[in-house]
mmCIF file of C-alpha atoms in Angstrom:
data_model
loop_
_atom_site.group_PDB
_atom_site.id
_atom_site.type_symbol
_atom_site.label_atom_id
_atom_site.label_comp_id
_atom_site.label_asym_id
_atom_site.label_seq_id
_atom_site.Cartn_x
_atom_site.Cartn_y
_atom_site.Cartn_z
ATOM 1 C CA MET P 1 97.729 88.458 98.636
ATOM 2 C CA CYS P 2 96.218 87.453 102.214
ATOM 3 C CA LYS P 3 94.073 83.994 101.282
ATOM 4 C CA ALA P 4 97.107 82.070 101.739
ATOM 5 C CA GLN P 5 98.194 83.293 105.431
ATOM 6 C CA VAL P 6 94.725 82.679 106.130
ATOM 7 C CA LYS P 7 94.446 79.152 105.031
ATOM 8 C CA ASP P 8 97.992 78.037 106.932
ATOM 9 C CA SER P 9 96.765 80.429 110.494
ATOM 10 C CA VAL P 10 92.572 77.948 109.648
ATOM 11 C CA LEU P 11 95.241 75.169 109.585
ATOM 12 C CA PHE P 12 97.756 75.976 112.339
ATOM 13 C CA ALA P 13 94.499 76.016 114.621
ATOM 14 C CA LYS P 14 93.522 72.696 113.405
ATOM 15 C CA GLU P 15 96.951 71.480 113.918
ATOM 16 C CA SER P 16 97.628 73.096 117.431
ATOM 17 C CA MET P 17 94.631 70.713 118.896
ATOM 18 C CA VAL P 18 97.210 68.089 119.627
ATOM 19 C CA ILE P 19 99.015 69.325 121.402
ATOM 20 C CA GLY P 20 97.219 69.901 124.838
ATOM 21 C CA ALA P 21 98.556 71.463 128.754
ATOM 22 C CA ASN P 22 99.857 67.359 129.335
ATOM 23 C CA GLY P 23 102.423 67.467 126.302
ATOM 24 C CA PRO P 24 102.081 66.055 122.828
ATOM 25 C CA SER P 25 99.641 63.224 121.583
ATOM 26 C CA ALA P 26 100.248 59.994 119.681
ATOM 27 C CA LYS P 27 99.973 61.751 116.659
ATOM 28 C CA SER P 28 102.420 64.603 117.537
ATOM 29 C CA ASP P 29 105.268 61.560 118.565
ATOM 30 C CA LYS P 30 105.421 60.273 115.372
ATOM 31 C CA THR P 31 107.978 62.567 114.230
ATOM 32 C CA ASP P 32 109.158 59.496 111.624
ATOM 33 C CA THR P 33 106.706 60.922 109.372
ATOM 34 C CA TYR P 34 107.375 64.586 109.050
ATOM 35 C CA LYS P 35 108.611 66.421 106.326
ATOM 36 C CA PRO P 36 109.578 69.887 107.291
ATOM 37 C CA GLU P 37 108.011 72.872 104.981
ATOM 38 C CA ILE P 38 110.501 74.126 103.024
ATOM 39 C CA PHE P 39 108.600 75.258 100.265
ATOM 40 C CA THR P 40 105.498 74.331 99.952
ATOM 41 C CA SER P 41 103.807 76.124 98.885
ATOM 42 C CA GLY P 42 103.364 79.629 96.359
ATOM 43 C CA PHE P 43 101.431 81.606 94.218
ATOM 44 C CA ILE P 44 102.210 83.312 90.308
ATOM 45 C CA ASP P 45 101.033 86.435 89.804
ATOM 46 C CA ILE P 46 99.428 87.581 85.986
ATOM 47 C CA ILE P 47 99.810 91.923 86.150
ATOM 48 C CA ASN P 48 97.207 94.507 84.166
ATOM 49 C CA ASN P 49 100.880 95.577 82.945
ATOM 50 C CA GLY P 50 102.423 92.283 81.050
ATOM 51 C CA GLN P 51 104.697 91.256 84.084
ATOM 52 C CA VAL P 52 104.791 88.309 85.623
ATOM 53 C CA ASN P 53 105.508 87.422 89.140
ATOM 54 C CA ALA P 54 106.517 84.351 90.731
ATOM 55 C CA SER P 55 107.446 83.736 94.620
ATOM 56 C CA ALA P 56 107.538 81.181 96.859
ATOM 57 C CA ARG P 57 107.129 80.732 100.257
ATOM 58 C CA PHE P 58 110.662 79.246 102.270
ATOM 59 C CA ILE P 59 109.661 78.786 105.510
ATOM 60 C CA ARG P 60 106.043 79.114 107.432
ATOM 61 C CA LEU P 61 107.121 79.611 111.526
ATOM 62 C CA TYR P 62 105.020 80.067 114.813
ATOM 63 C CA ILE P 63 106.453 82.318 118.006
ATOM 64 C CA GLY P 64 105.159 81.470 121.045
ATOM 65 C CA GLU P 65 103.445 78.900 122.559
ATOM 66 C CA PRO P 66 101.685 75.633 120.749
ATOM 67 C CA GLY P 67 98.181 75.636 121.212
ATOM 68 C CA ARG P 68 97.350 78.415 122.849
ATOM 69 C CA PHE P 69 99.050 82.420 121.729
ATOM 70 C CA ALA P 70 101.582 81.813 118.526
ATOM 71 C CA ILE P 71 102.515 84.897 115.961
ATOM 72 C CA PRO P 72 103.578 83.279 111.862
ATOM 73 C CA LEU P 73 106.241 84.234 110.481
ATOM 74 C CA SER P 74 107.130 83.546 107.180
ATOM 75 C CA LEU P 75 109.878 83.440 104.463
ATOM 76 C CA TYR P 76 109.714 84.741 100.776
ATOM 77 C CA GLY P 77 112.162 83.969 98.110
ATOM 78 C CA GLY P 78 110.886 85.025 94.387
ATOM 79 C CA VAL P 79 111.330 86.976 91.325
ATOM 80 C CA SER P 80 109.278 90.335 90.478
ATOM 81 C CA ASN P 81 111.573 92.137 87.407
ATOM 82 C CA ASN P 82 110.655 90.316 84.031
ATOM 83 C CA ASN P 83 112.825 93.759 82.639
ATOM 84 C CA PHE P 84 115.601 94.578 83.799
ATOM 85 C CA GLN P 85 116.753 95.706 79.716
ATOM 86 C CA ASN P 86 119.580 98.246 79.407
ATOM 87 C CA GLN P 87 117.619 101.182 77.030
ATOM 88 C CA ASN P 88 119.294 103.465 75.815
ATOM 89 C CA THR P 89 117.646 106.674 76.689
ATOM 90 C CA GLY P 90 116.623 108.071 80.248
ATOM 91 C CA GLY P 91 112.918 108.023 79.429
ATOM 92 C CA GLN P 92 113.263 104.659 78.539
ATOM 93 C CA LEU P 93 115.592 103.744 81.645
ATOM 94 C CA LEU P 94 113.049 104.826 83.720
ATOM 95 C CA LYS P 95 110.323 102.938 82.316
ATOM 96 C CA SER P 96 111.747 99.731 83.505
ATOM 97 C CA ASN P 97 111.511 100.728 87.086
ATOM 98 C CA ASP P 98 108.032 100.758 86.576
ATOM 99 C CA HIS P 99 107.824 97.269 87.795
ATOM 100 C CA LEU P 100 108.082 98.914 91.717
ATOM 101 C CA VAL P 101 104.463 100.029 91.210
ATOM 102 C CA ASN P 102 102.720 96.907 91.064
ATOM 103 C CA GLN P 103 105.764 95.602 94.341
ATOM 104 C CA TYR P 104 105.257 98.414 95.933
ATOM 105 C CA ILE P 105 101.583 97.510 97.198
ATOM 106 C CA ASN P 106 101.967 93.765 96.672
ATOM 107 C CA PRO P 107 102.479 92.435 100.102
ATOM 108 C CA LEU P 108 104.720 89.577 98.677
ATOM 109 C CA SER P 109 106.473 90.913 97.031
ATOM 110 C CA GLY P 110 110.330 90.772 97.214
ATOM 111 C CA LEU P 111 114.040 88.829 96.424
ATOM 112 C CA ILE P 112 112.955 88.183 100.507
ATOM 113 C CA ASN P 113 110.415 89.098 102.695
ATOM 114 C CA ILE P 114 110.050 88.091 105.461
ATOM 115 C CA SER P 115 106.309 89.554 106.777
ATOM 116 C CA ILE P 116 103.719 88.190 110.081
ATOM 117 C CA ASP P 117 100.265 87.975 108.605
ATOM 118 C CA GLY P 118 96.859 86.279 109.812
ATOM 119 C CA THR P 119 93.340 86.262 110.714
ATOM 120 C CA VAL P 120 91.154 87.243 113.598
ATOM 121 C CA TYR P 121 87.836 86.874 113.382
ATOM 122 C CA PHE P 122 84.808 88.498 115.178
ATOM 123 C CA LYS P 123 83.960 85.613 116.685
ATOM 124 C CA LYS P 124 85.020 81.846 117.498
ATOM 125 C CA THR P 125 82.893 79.144 115.160
ATOM 126 C CA GLN P 126 83.073 76.056 113.952
ATOM 127 C CA LYS P 127 81.081 77.126 111.285
ATOM 128 C CA ILE P 128 82.849 77.666 107.169
ATOM 129 C CA THR P 129 81.150 80.804 106.933
ATOM 130 C CA LYS P 130 82.374 83.813 109.226
ATOM 131 C CA THR P 131 84.020 87.442 109.212
ATOM 132 C CA GLY P 132 87.143 89.082 110.487
ATOM 133 C CA LEU P 133 90.136 91.419 110.963
ATOM 134 C CA LEU P 134 93.214 90.177 108.061
ATOM 135 C CA TYR P 135 96.679 92.075 108.752
ATOM 136 C CA HIS P 136 100.290 91.405 107.652
ATOM 137 C CA PHE P 137 103.346 93.478 107.693
ATOM 138 C CA GLY P 138 106.554 93.007 107.221
ATOM 139 C CA GLU P 139 110.153 93.743 105.660
ATOM 140 C CA ARG P 140 111.443 92.760 101.878
ATOM 141 C CA VAL P 141 114.632 93.532 99.763
ATOM 142 C CA LEU P 142 112.989 95.115 96.204
ATOM 143 C CA THR P 143 115.369 95.308 93.042
ATOM 144 C CA GLY P 144 115.030 99.444 90.965
ATOM 145 C CA ILE P 145 116.893 100.367 87.835
ATOM 146 C CA ARG P 146 119.635 102.571 88.320
ATOM 147 C CA VAL P 147 118.545 105.428 86.038
ATOM 148 C CA GLY P 148 121.102 108.564 84.465
ATOM 149 C CA GLN P 149 123.079 109.321 81.148
ATOM 150 C CA ILE P 150 124.000 106.792 78.766
ATOM 151 C CA THR P 151 127.549 106.654 79.207
ATOM 152 C CA ASN P 152 127.583 106.298 82.829
ATOM 153 C CA THR P 153 128.522 102.524 83.518
ATOM 154 C CA GLN P 154 126.496 102.185 86.541
ATOM 155 C CA THR P 155 123.525 102.899 84.478
ATOM 156 C CA GLY P 156 120.932 100.430 83.949
ATOM 157 C CA LYS P 157 122.428 98.476 86.672
ATOM 158 C CA PRO P 158 120.087 96.756 89.760
ATOM 159 C CA VAL P 159 119.951 98.552 92.953
ATOM 160 C CA ASN P 160 118.385 96.134 96.146
ATOM 161 C CA PHE P 161 116.841 98.440 99.121
ATOM 162 C CA VAL P 162 115.013 97.969 102.053
ATOM 163 C CA ASN P 163 111.074 98.545 101.727
ATOM 164 C CA SER P 164 108.315 98.101 105.080
ATOM 165 C CA PHE P 165 104.990 97.615 104.515
ATOM 166 C CA SER P 166 101.744 96.870 106.149
ATOM 167 C CA THR P 167 97.781 95.779 105.108
ATOM 168 C CA ALA P 168 95.330 95.108 107.233
ATOM 169 C CA GLY P 169 91.291 95.140 106.078
ATOM 170 C CA LEU P 170 87.990 93.309 106.434
ATOM 171 C CA TYR P 171 87.426 90.282 105.478
ATOM 172 C CA PHE P 172 84.780 87.280 104.903
ATOM 173 C CA GLN P 173 84.988 83.780 103.729
ATOM 174 C CA THR P 174 82.224 81.194 102.909
ATOM 175 C CA GLY P 175 81.679 77.684 101.495
ATOM 176 C CA ALA P 176 82.761 76.532 98.021
ATOM 177 C CA TRP P 177 83.056 72.920 95.997
ATOM 178 C CA GLU P 178 82.145 71.360 93.257
ATOM 179 C CA ARG P 179 78.094 70.470 92.065
ATOM 180 C CA ASN P 180 79.079 67.065 92.286
ATOM 181 C CA ASN P 181 81.018 66.306 95.043
ATOM 182 C CA ALA P 182 79.893 68.261 97.965
ATOM 183 C CA LYS P 183 81.948 66.463 100.611
ATOM 184 C CA ASN P 184 85.542 68.341 99.260
ATOM 185 C CA VAL P 185 84.360 71.353 100.670
ATOM 186 C CA GLY P 186 86.700 74.930 100.439
ATOM 187 C CA ILE P 187 86.184 78.044 100.800
ATOM 188 C CA PHE P 188 85.116 81.054 98.222
ATOM 189 C CA TRP P 189 86.376 84.373 100.135
ATOM 190 C CA LEU P 190 86.582 88.448 99.942
ATOM 191 C CA VAL P 191 88.781 90.750 101.404
ATOM 192 C CA ALA P 192 89.144 95.042 101.602
ATOM 193 C CA ARG P 193 92.525 96.586 102.731
ATOM 194 C CA TYR P 194 94.687 99.485 103.299
ATOM 195 C CA HIS P 195 97.868 99.406 102.324
ATOM 196 C CA PHE P 196 100.866 101.055 103.726
ATOM 197 C CA THR P 197 104.563 101.048 102.485
ATOM 198 C CA TYR P 198 107.892 103.323 103.264
ATOM 199 C CA SER P 199 111.012 102.841 101.288
ATOM 200 C CA ASN P 200 114.319 104.978 102.925
ATOM 201 C CA SER P 201 114.356 108.270 100.132
ATOM 202 C CA LYS P 202 117.920 108.462 99.674
ATOM 203 C CA GLN P 203 118.019 104.766 98.892
ATOM 204 C CA ILE P 204 115.188 105.484 95.777
ATOM 205 C CA LYS P 205 117.080 108.577 94.417
ATOM 206 C CA GLU P 206 120.348 105.915 94.413
ATOM 207 C CA PHE P 207 118.789 104.791 91.582
ATOM 208 C CA LEU P 208 116.160 107.282 90.616
ATOM 209 C CA PRO P 209 118.099 110.836 91.452
ATOM 210 C CA ASP P 210 115.202 113.176 89.670
ATOM 211 C CA VAL P 211 112.533 111.476 92.085
ATOM 212 C CA LYS P 212 111.033 113.340 94.457
ATOM 213 C CA THR P 213 110.125 111.444 97.070
ATOM 214 C CA ASN P 214 109.055 111.148 101.258
ATOM 215 C CA GLY P 215 109.460 107.103 100.808
ATOM 216 C CA VAL P 216 105.916 107.004 101.242
ATOM 217 C CA TYR P 217 103.238 105.382 99.529
ATOM 218 C CA THR P 218 99.654 104.105 100.056
ATOM 219 C CA GLY P 219 96.847 102.998 98.586
ATOM 220 C CA TYR P 220 93.532 100.116 98.916
ATOM 221 C CA SER P 221 93.724 96.795 97.648
ATOM 222 C CA ILE P 222 90.121 94.675 97.178
ATOM 223 C CA GLY P 223 89.815 91.209 95.543
ATOM 224 C CA PHE P 224 88.101 87.836 95.907
ATOM 225 C CA GLY P 225 89.228 84.098 95.812
ATOM 226 C CA VAL P 226 88.288 80.527 95.540
ATOM 227 C CA GLU P 227 90.313 77.403 97.004
ATOM 228 C CA ILE P 228 88.772 74.392 96.750
ATOM 229 C CA ASN P 229 91.286 71.232 97.854
ATOM 230 C CA ASN P 230 92.704 69.157 94.673
ATOM 231 C CA LEU P 231 90.889 71.315 92.527
ATOM 232 C CA VAL P 232 91.531 75.163 92.032
ATOM 233 C CA ASN P 233 92.643 77.940 94.045
ATOM 234 C CA LEU P 234 92.093 81.272 91.853
ATOM 235 C CA LYS P 235 92.199 84.822 93.440
ATOM 236 C CA ALA P 236 92.409 88.138 91.735
ATOM 237 C CA ILE P 237 92.568 91.568 92.752
ATOM 238 C CA TYR P 238 92.341 95.104 92.782
ATOM 239 C CA TYR P 239 94.818 98.081 93.532
ATOM 240 C CA LYS P 240 94.262 101.430 93.621
ATOM 241 C CA TYR P 241 96.793 104.199 94.512
ATOM 242 C CA ILE P 242 95.341 107.280 96.428
ATOM 243 C CA LYS P 243 99.283 108.417 96.969
ATOM 244 C CA ALA P 244 101.204 106.659 93.818
ATOM 245 C CA PRO P 245 105.171 106.386 93.261
ATOM 246 C CA GLU P 246 106.797 108.974 91.222
ATOM 247 C CA ILE P 247 107.166 106.586 88.556
ATOM 248 C CA GLY P 248 104.509 107.875 86.546
ATOM 249 C CA TYR P 249 102.207 104.395 86.742
ATOM 250 C CA GLY P 250 99.150 105.206 88.999
ATOM 251 C CA LEU P 251 96.763 103.555 86.685
ATOM 252 C CA PRO P 252 94.818 100.718 88.379
ATOM 253 C CA ILE P 253 96.472 97.175 88.628
ATOM 254 C CA TYR P 254 94.659 94.169 88.470
ATOM 255 C CA GLN P 255 96.664 90.987 89.476
ATOM 256 C CA PHE P 256 95.163 87.463 89.029
ATOM 257 C CA SER P 257 97.132 84.778 91.000
ATOM 258 C CA PHE P 258 97.460 81.055 90.828
ATOM 259 C CA ASN P 259 98.255 79.487 93.892
ATOM 260 C CA TYR P 260 99.801 76.284 94.750
ATOM 261 C CA ALA P 261 100.654 74.003 97.605
ATOM 262 C CA LEU P 262 102.563 71.112 97.914
ATOM 263 C CA ASN P 263 101.175 67.772 100.197
ATOM 264 C CA LYS P 264 104.212 67.218 103.075
ATOM 265 C CA ASN P 265 103.307 63.934 102.780
#
Protein backbone atom coordinates (compact mmCIF):
# COMPACT_ATOMS: atom_id res chain seq x y z
CA MET A 1 0.00 0.00 0.00
CA CYS A 2 2.20 2.42 -1.18
CA LYS A 3 0.38 5.43 -2.58
CA ALA A 4 -0.65 6.94 0.73
CA GLN A 5 3.05 7.28 1.59
CA VAL A 6 3.92 8.79 -1.79
CA LYS A 7 1.19 11.38 -1.44
CA ASP A 8 2.50 12.34 2.00
CA SER A 9 5.99 12.80 0.58
CA VAL A 10 4.62 15.26 -1.97
CA LEU A 11 2.65 17.10 0.69
CA PHE A 12 5.74 17.35 2.88
CA ALA A 13 7.75 18.80 0.02
CA LYS A 14 5.15 21.54 -0.41
CA GLU A 15 4.87 22.25 3.30
CA SER A 16 8.63 22.38 3.82
CA MET A 17 8.86 25.31 1.38
CA VAL A 18 7.24 27.43 4.10
CA ILE A 19 10.37 27.11 6.25
CA GLY A 20 13.44 28.80 4.78
CA ALA A 21 17.00 29.43 5.85
CA ASN A 22 15.93 32.48 7.88
CA GLY A 23 13.42 30.54 9.94
CA PRO A 24 9.65 29.94 9.77
CA SER A 25 7.54 32.22 7.62
CA ALA A 26 4.41 34.00 8.73
CA LYS A 27 2.34 31.02 7.64
CA SER A 28 4.18 28.63 9.94
CA ASP A 29 3.73 31.02 12.88
CA LYS A 30 0.00 30.33 12.96
CA THR A 31 0.36 27.51 15.42
CA ASP A 32 -3.01 28.24 16.97
CA THR A 33 -4.78 26.80 13.90
CA TYR A 34 -2.59 23.72 13.63
CA LYS A 35 -4.03 20.34 14.50
CA PRO A 36 -1.78 17.29 14.98
CA GLU A 37 -2.04 14.68 12.23
CA ILE A 38 -3.11 11.84 14.51
CA PHE A 39 -5.36 9.14 13.03
CA THR A 40 -5.92 11.33 9.95
CA SER A 41 -5.55 8.57 7.34
CA GLY A 42 -5.88 4.84 6.88
CA PHE A 43 -7.20 2.14 4.63
CA ILE A 44 -9.62 -0.77 4.31
CA ASP A 45 -8.42 -3.81 2.33
CA ILE A 46 -10.58 -6.49 0.73
CA ILE A 47 -8.64 -9.66 -0.14
CA ASN A 48 -9.72 -12.33 -2.63
CA ASN A 49 -9.85 -15.02 0.09
CA GLY A 50 -12.63 -13.09 1.83
CA GLN A 51 -10.47 -11.33 4.41
CA VAL A 52 -11.07 -7.70 5.31
CA ASN A 53 -8.15 -5.77 6.81
CA ALA A 54 -8.39 -2.34 8.39
CA SER A 55 -5.65 -0.07 9.63
CA ALA A 56 -5.07 3.57 10.54
CA ARG A 57 -1.91 5.64 10.70
CA PHE A 58 -1.49 6.85 14.26
CA ILE A 59 1.07 9.52 13.41
CA ARG A 60 3.63 10.45 10.76
CA LEU A 61 6.89 12.19 11.69
CA TYR A 62 9.83 13.54 9.72
CA ILE A 63 13.32 13.10 11.17
CA GLY A 64 16.00 15.47 9.87
CA GLU A 65 16.19 19.10 8.72
CA PRO A 66 12.96 20.92 7.73
CA GLY A 67 13.05 21.82 4.06
CA ARG A 68 16.10 19.64 3.45
CA PHE A 69 16.81 15.96 4.05
CA ALA A 70 14.18 14.23 6.16
CA ILE A 71 13.24 10.62 6.89
CA PRO A 72 9.47 9.92 6.91
CA LEU A 73 8.58 7.70 9.88
CA SER A 74 5.05 6.32 10.24
CA LEU A 75 3.30 4.40 13.01
CA TYR A 76 0.31 2.26 11.98
CA GLY A 77 -2.07 0.26 14.08
CA GLY A 78 -4.77 -2.06 12.83
CA VAL A 79 -6.80 -5.20 12.87
CA SER A 80 -5.82 -7.66 10.15
CA ASN A 81 -7.18 -10.96 11.45
CA ASN A 82 -10.80 -11.82 10.85
CA ASN A 83 -10.65 -15.57 11.43
CA PHE A 84 -9.56 -16.12 15.03
CA GLN A 85 -11.93 -18.99 15.62
CA ASN A 86 -11.15 -22.10 17.62
CA GLN A 87 -11.49 -25.20 15.44
CA ASN A 88 -11.90 -28.85 16.33
CA THR A 89 -8.95 -30.43 14.56
CA GLY A 90 -5.32 -29.62 13.94
CA GLY A 91 -5.97 -29.42 10.19
CA GLN A 92 -8.66 -26.82 10.67
CA LEU A 93 -6.50 -24.88 13.10
CA LEU A 94 -3.76 -24.67 10.51
CA LYS A 95 -6.17 -22.91 8.17
CA SER A 96 -6.73 -20.23 10.79
CA ASN A 97 -3.18 -19.03 10.11
CA ASP A 98 -3.90 -18.35 6.44
CA HIS A 99 -4.22 -14.66 7.28
CA LEU A 100 -0.42 -14.59 7.69
CA VAL A 101 0.03 -15.21 3.96
CA ASN A 102 -1.63 -11.87 3.25
CA GLN A 103 0.11 -10.08 6.09
CA TYR A 104 3.65 -11.21 5.22
CA ILE A 105 3.56 -9.68 1.75
CA ASN A 106 1.45 -6.59 2.54
CA PRO A 107 3.82 -3.87 3.87
CA LEU A 108 1.03 -2.07 5.78
CA SER A 109 -0.23 -5.04 7.79
CA GLY A 110 0.28 -5.78 11.45
CA LEU A 111 -1.14 -5.07 14.86
CA ILE A 112 1.60 -2.43 15.18
CA ASN A 113 3.67 -1.26 12.23
CA ILE A 114 6.63 1.17 12.46
CA SER A 115 8.13 1.91 9.07
CA ILE A 116 9.98 4.32 6.79
CA ASP A 117 8.61 4.91 3.31
CA GLY A 118 8.87 7.33 0.44
CA THR A 119 9.63 7.91 -3.24
CA VAL A 120 12.79 9.16 -4.93
CA TYR A 121 11.95 10.70 -8.30
CA PHE A 122 14.36 10.37 -11.21
CA LYS A 123 13.95 14.06 -12.15
CA LYS A 124 12.98 17.09 -10.09
CA THR A 125 10.01 18.58 -11.89
CA GLN A 126 6.77 20.40 -11.11
CA LYS A 127 4.92 18.29 -13.67
CA ILE A 128 2.39 15.75 -12.47
CA THR A 129 3.72 13.03 -14.76
CA LYS A 130 6.95 11.53 -13.38
CA THR A 131 8.68 8.30 -12.42
CA GLY A 132 10.82 7.21 -9.51
CA LEU A 133 11.92 4.53 -7.06
CA LEU A 134 9.59 3.62 -4.22
CA TYR A 135 10.83 2.15 -0.92
CA HIS A 136 9.24 0.92 2.29
CA PHE A 137 10.83 -0.97 5.19
CA GLY A 138 10.25 -1.43 8.90
CA GLU A 139 9.19 -3.64 11.79
CA ARG A 140 5.74 -4.89 12.75
CA VAL A 141 3.94 -7.22 15.13
CA LEU A 142 1.94 -10.05 13.54
CA THR A 143 -0.31 -12.59 15.22
CA GLY A 144 -0.48 -16.34 14.69
CA ILE A 145 -2.73 -19.05 16.12
CA ARG A 146 -1.13 -21.86 18.10
CA VAL A 147 -1.66 -25.28 16.49
CA GLY A 148 -1.75 -28.50 18.52
CA GLN A 149 -3.86 -31.18 20.08
CA ILE A 150 -7.30 -30.16 21.18
CA THR A 151 -6.47 -31.46 24.66
CA ASN A 152 -3.72 -28.83 24.95
CA THR A 153 -5.07 -25.72 26.68
CA GLN A 154 -2.75 -23.51 24.59
CA THR A 155 -4.13 -24.74 21.28
CA GLY A 156 -6.04 -22.06 19.41
CA LYS A 157 -4.59 -19.16 21.38
CA PRO A 158 -3.00 -16.17 19.59
CA VAL A 159 0.78 -15.66 19.60
CA ASN A 160 2.33 -12.29 18.72
CA PHE A 161 5.71 -12.19 16.99
CA VAL A 162 8.00 -9.61 15.37
CA ASN A 163 8.39 -9.47 11.60
CA SER A 164 10.87 -7.41 9.54
CA PHE A 165 9.93 -6.37 6.02
CA SER A 166 11.19 -4.33 3.09
CA THR A 167 9.92 -3.54 -0.38
CA ALA A 168 11.25 -1.50 -3.29
CA GLY A 169 10.20 -0.92 -6.86
CA LEU A 170 9.41 1.35 -9.78
CA TYR A 171 6.74 4.03 -9.52
CA PHE A 172 4.94 6.04 -12.22
CA GLN A 173 2.27 8.70 -11.86
CA THR A 174 0.28 11.04 -14.09
CA GLY A 175 -2.78 13.25 -13.75
CA ALA A 176 -6.38 12.16 -13.19
CA TRP A 177 -9.55 14.26 -12.93
CA GLU A 178 -13.30 14.12 -13.22
CA ARG A 179 -14.59 14.89 -16.71
CA ASN A 180 -16.53 18.00 -15.69
CA ASN A 181 -14.04 19.29 -13.12
CA ALA A 182 -10.56 19.69 -14.60
CA LYS A 183 -9.59 22.07 -11.77
CA ASN A 184 -9.53 19.26 -9.23
CA VAL A 185 -6.59 17.30 -10.65
CA GLY A 186 -5.49 14.19 -8.81
CA ILE A 187 -3.12 11.41 -9.77
CA PHE A 188 -3.21 8.00 -11.37
CA TRP A 189 -0.27 5.77 -10.40
CA LEU A 190 1.33 2.44 -11.31
CA VAL A 191 3.82 0.48 -9.23
CA ALA A 192 5.86 -2.72 -9.47
CA ARG A 193 7.62 -3.90 -6.30
CA TYR A 194 9.80 -6.67 -4.88
CA HIS A 195 8.97 -7.83 -1.33
CA PHE A 196 11.18 -9.37 1.35
CA THR A 197 10.07 -10.41 4.82
CA TYR A 198 11.75 -12.19 7.74
CA SER A 199 10.70 -13.62 11.10
CA ASN A 200 12.73 -15.63 13.57
CA SER A 201 11.95 -19.27 12.74
CA LYS A 202 11.82 -20.16 16.44
CA GLN A 203 9.01 -17.64 16.94
CA ILE A 204 7.02 -19.14 14.08
CA LYS A 205 7.50 -22.67 15.42
CA GLU A 206 6.01 -21.58 18.73
CA PHE A 207 2.57 -21.70 17.16
CA LEU A 208 3.32 -23.90 14.10
CA PRO A 209 5.59 -26.57 15.62
CA ASP A 210 5.67 -28.81 12.52
CA VAL A 211 6.48 -26.12 9.99
CA LYS A 212 9.90 -26.23 8.29
CA THR A 213 11.02 -22.66 7.69
CA ASN A 214 13.95 -20.29 7.95
CA GLY A 215 11.54 -17.37 8.31
CA VAL A 216 12.39 -15.75 4.95
CA TYR A 217 9.69 -15.17 2.31
CA THR A 218 9.89 -13.17 -0.92
CA GLY A 219 7.48 -12.07 -3.63
CA TYR A 220 6.48 -9.30 -6.01
CA SER A 221 3.47 -7.11 -6.66
CA ILE A 222 2.04 -4.86 -9.35
CA GLY A 223 -0.74 -2.37 -8.79
CA PHE A 224 -2.46 0.85 -9.72
CA GLY A 225 -4.57 3.47 -8.04
CA VAL A 226 -6.48 6.72 -8.47
CA GLU A 227 -6.50 9.60 -5.98
CA ILE A 228 -8.65 12.68 -6.53
CA ASN A 229 -9.35 14.98 -3.58
CA ASN A 230 -12.89 14.76 -2.21
CA LEU A 231 -13.84 12.23 -4.90
CA VAL A 232 -12.03 8.90 -4.91
CA ASN A 233 -9.04 7.11 -3.38
CA LEU A 234 -8.86 3.54 -4.62
CA LYS A 235 -6.17 1.02 -5.46
CA ALA A 236 -5.86 -2.56 -6.66
CA ILE A 237 -2.75 -4.70 -6.15
CA TYR A 238 -1.79 -8.18 -7.34
CA TYR A 239 0.67 -10.10 -5.12
CA LYS A 240 2.57 -13.27 -5.98
CA TYR A 241 5.05 -15.16 -3.80
CA ILE A 242 8.42 -16.26 -5.12
CA LYS A 243 9.01 -18.17 -1.90
CA ALA A 244 5.67 -18.71 -0.20
CA PRO A 245 5.02 -19.42 3.50
CA GLU A 246 4.63 -23.10 4.39
CA ILE A 247 1.04 -22.56 5.48
CA GLY A 248 -0.30 -24.08 2.29
CA TYR A 249 -1.58 -20.97 0.55
CA GLY A 250 0.71 -19.84 -2.26
CA LEU A 251 -1.90 -18.70 -4.76
CA PRO A 252 -1.91 -15.14 -6.16
CA ILE A 253 -3.43 -12.54 -3.83
CA TYR A 254 -5.71 -9.81 -5.12
CA GLN A 255 -6.13 -6.77 -2.89
CA PHE A 256 -8.62 -3.95 -3.36
CA SER A 257 -8.22 -0.99 -1.03
CA PHE A 258 -10.19 2.09 -0.05
CA ASN A 259 -7.95 4.73 1.48
CA TYR A 260 -9.25 7.66 3.46
CA ALA A 261 -7.81 10.95 4.68
CA LEU A 262 -9.36 13.33 7.20
CA ASN A 263 -8.83 17.07 6.81
CA LYS A 264 -6.88 18.55 9.71
CA ASN A 265 -8.59 21.95 9.41
